[in-house]
Short mmCIF file of N, CA and C in Angstrom, two decimals:
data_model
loop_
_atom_site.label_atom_id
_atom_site.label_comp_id
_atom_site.label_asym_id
_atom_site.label_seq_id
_atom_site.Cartn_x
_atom_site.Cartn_y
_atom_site.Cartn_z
N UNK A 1 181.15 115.63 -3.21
CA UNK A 1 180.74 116.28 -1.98
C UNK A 1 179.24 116.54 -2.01
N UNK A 2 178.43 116.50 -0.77
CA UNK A 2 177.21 116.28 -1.11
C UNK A 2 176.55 117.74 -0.62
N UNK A 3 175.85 118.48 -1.17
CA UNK A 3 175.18 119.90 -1.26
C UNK A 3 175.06 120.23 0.57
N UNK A 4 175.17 121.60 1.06
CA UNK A 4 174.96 121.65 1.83
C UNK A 4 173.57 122.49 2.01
N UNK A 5 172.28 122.24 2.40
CA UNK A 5 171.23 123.23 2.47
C UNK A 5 171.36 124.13 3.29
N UNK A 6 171.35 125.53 3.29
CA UNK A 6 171.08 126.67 4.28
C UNK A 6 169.76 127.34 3.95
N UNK A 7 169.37 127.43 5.01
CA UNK A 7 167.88 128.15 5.38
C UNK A 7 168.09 129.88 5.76
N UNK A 8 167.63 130.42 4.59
CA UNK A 8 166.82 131.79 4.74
C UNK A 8 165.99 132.62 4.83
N UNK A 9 165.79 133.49 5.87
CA UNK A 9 164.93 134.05 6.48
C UNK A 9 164.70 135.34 6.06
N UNK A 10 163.80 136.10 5.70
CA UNK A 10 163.64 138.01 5.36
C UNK A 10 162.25 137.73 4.99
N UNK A 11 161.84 139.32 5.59
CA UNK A 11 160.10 139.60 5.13
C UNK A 11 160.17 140.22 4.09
N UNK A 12 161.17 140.58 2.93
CA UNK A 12 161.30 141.44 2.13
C UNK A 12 161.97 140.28 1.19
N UNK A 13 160.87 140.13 0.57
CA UNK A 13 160.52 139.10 -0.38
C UNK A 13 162.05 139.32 -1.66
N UNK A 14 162.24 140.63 -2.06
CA UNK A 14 163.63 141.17 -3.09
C UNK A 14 164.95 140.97 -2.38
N UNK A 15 164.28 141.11 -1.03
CA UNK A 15 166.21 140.94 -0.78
C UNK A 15 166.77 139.33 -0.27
N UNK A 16 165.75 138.61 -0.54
CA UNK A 16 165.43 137.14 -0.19
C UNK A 16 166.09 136.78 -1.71
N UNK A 17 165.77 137.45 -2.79
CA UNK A 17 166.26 136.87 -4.02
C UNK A 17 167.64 137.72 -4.20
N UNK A 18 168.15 138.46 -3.61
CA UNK A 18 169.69 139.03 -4.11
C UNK A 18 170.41 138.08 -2.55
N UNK A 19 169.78 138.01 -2.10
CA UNK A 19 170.63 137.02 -0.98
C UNK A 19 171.01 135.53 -1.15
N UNK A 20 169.93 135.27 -2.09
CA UNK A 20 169.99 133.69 -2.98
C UNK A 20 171.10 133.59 -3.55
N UNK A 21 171.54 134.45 -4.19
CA UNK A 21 172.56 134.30 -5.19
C UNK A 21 173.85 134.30 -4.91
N UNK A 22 174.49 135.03 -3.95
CA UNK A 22 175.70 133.85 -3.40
C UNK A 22 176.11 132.31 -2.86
N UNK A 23 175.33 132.04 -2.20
CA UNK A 23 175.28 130.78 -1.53
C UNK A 23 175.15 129.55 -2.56
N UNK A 24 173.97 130.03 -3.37
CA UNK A 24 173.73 129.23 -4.72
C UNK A 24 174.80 129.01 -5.58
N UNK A 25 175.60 130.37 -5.88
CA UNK A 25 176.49 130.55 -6.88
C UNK A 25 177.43 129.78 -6.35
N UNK A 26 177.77 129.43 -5.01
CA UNK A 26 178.93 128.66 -4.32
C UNK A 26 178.79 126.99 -4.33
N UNK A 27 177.43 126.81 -4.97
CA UNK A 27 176.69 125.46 -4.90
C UNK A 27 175.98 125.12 -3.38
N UNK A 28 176.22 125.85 -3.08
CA UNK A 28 174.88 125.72 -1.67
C UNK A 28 173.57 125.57 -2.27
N UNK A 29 172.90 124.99 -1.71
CA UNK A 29 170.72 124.53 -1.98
C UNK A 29 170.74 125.60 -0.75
N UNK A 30 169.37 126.37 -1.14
CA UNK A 30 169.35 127.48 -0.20
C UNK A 30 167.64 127.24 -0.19
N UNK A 31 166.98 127.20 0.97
CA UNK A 31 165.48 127.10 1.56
C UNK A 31 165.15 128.69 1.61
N UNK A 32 164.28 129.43 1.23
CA UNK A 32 163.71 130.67 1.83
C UNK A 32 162.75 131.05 2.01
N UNK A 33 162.51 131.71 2.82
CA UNK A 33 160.90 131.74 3.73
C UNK A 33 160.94 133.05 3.93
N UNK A 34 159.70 133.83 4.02
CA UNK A 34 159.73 135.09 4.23
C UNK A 34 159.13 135.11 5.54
N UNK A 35 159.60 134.63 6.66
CA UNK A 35 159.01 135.05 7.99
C UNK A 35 159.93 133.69 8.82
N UNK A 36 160.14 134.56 10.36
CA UNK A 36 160.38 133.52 11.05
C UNK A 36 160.01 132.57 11.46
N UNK A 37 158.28 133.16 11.67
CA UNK A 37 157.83 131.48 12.18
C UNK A 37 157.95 130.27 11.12
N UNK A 38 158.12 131.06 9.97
CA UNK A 38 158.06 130.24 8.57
C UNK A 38 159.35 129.28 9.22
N UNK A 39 160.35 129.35 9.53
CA UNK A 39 161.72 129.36 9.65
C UNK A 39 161.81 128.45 10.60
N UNK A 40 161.20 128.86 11.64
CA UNK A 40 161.21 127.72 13.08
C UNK A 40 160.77 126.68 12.73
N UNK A 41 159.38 126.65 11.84
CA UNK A 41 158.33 125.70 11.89
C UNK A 41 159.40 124.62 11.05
N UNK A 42 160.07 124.78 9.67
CA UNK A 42 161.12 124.61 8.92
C UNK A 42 162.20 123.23 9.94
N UNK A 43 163.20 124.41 10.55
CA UNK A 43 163.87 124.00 11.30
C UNK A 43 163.22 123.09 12.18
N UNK A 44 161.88 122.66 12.89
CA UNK A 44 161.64 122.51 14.26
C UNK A 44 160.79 120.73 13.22
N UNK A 45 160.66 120.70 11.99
CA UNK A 45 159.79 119.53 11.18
C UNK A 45 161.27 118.51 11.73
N UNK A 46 159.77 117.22 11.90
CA UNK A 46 161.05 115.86 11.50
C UNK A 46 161.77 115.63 10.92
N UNK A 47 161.38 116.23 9.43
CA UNK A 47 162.45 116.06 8.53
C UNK A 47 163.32 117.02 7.59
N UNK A 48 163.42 117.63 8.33
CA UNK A 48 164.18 119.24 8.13
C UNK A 48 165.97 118.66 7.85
N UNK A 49 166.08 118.94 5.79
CA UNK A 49 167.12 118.76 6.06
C UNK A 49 168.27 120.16 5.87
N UNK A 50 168.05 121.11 6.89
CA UNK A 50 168.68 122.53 7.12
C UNK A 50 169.84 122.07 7.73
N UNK A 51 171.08 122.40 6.70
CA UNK A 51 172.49 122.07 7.50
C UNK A 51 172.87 123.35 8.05
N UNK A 52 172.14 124.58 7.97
CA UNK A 52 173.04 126.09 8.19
C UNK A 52 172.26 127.28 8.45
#
């Protein structure tokens, strides 16, 4: 089965890393950005591969 990437978002840089750790632990690839525009810009690239 091939990894699914999910993209995360928080300005609070600590809770960006206790939020990592489920998704990861489930084998999810997890993207994180500390800001939304970070997030759009992410999502909105040609080659954005964000499944979630």
């Amino acid at each position: 089965m091939e990894a699914v990437t999910i993209l995360l978002a928080d300005d609070e840089s600590m809770l960006l890393l206790d939020f990592e750790g489920t998704p990861t632990g489930a084998g999810f690839l997890v993207t994180s950005v500390t800001s939304g525009a970070k997030a759009i810009a992410i999502l909105h690239s040609a080659n954005s591969q964000i499944d979630g």
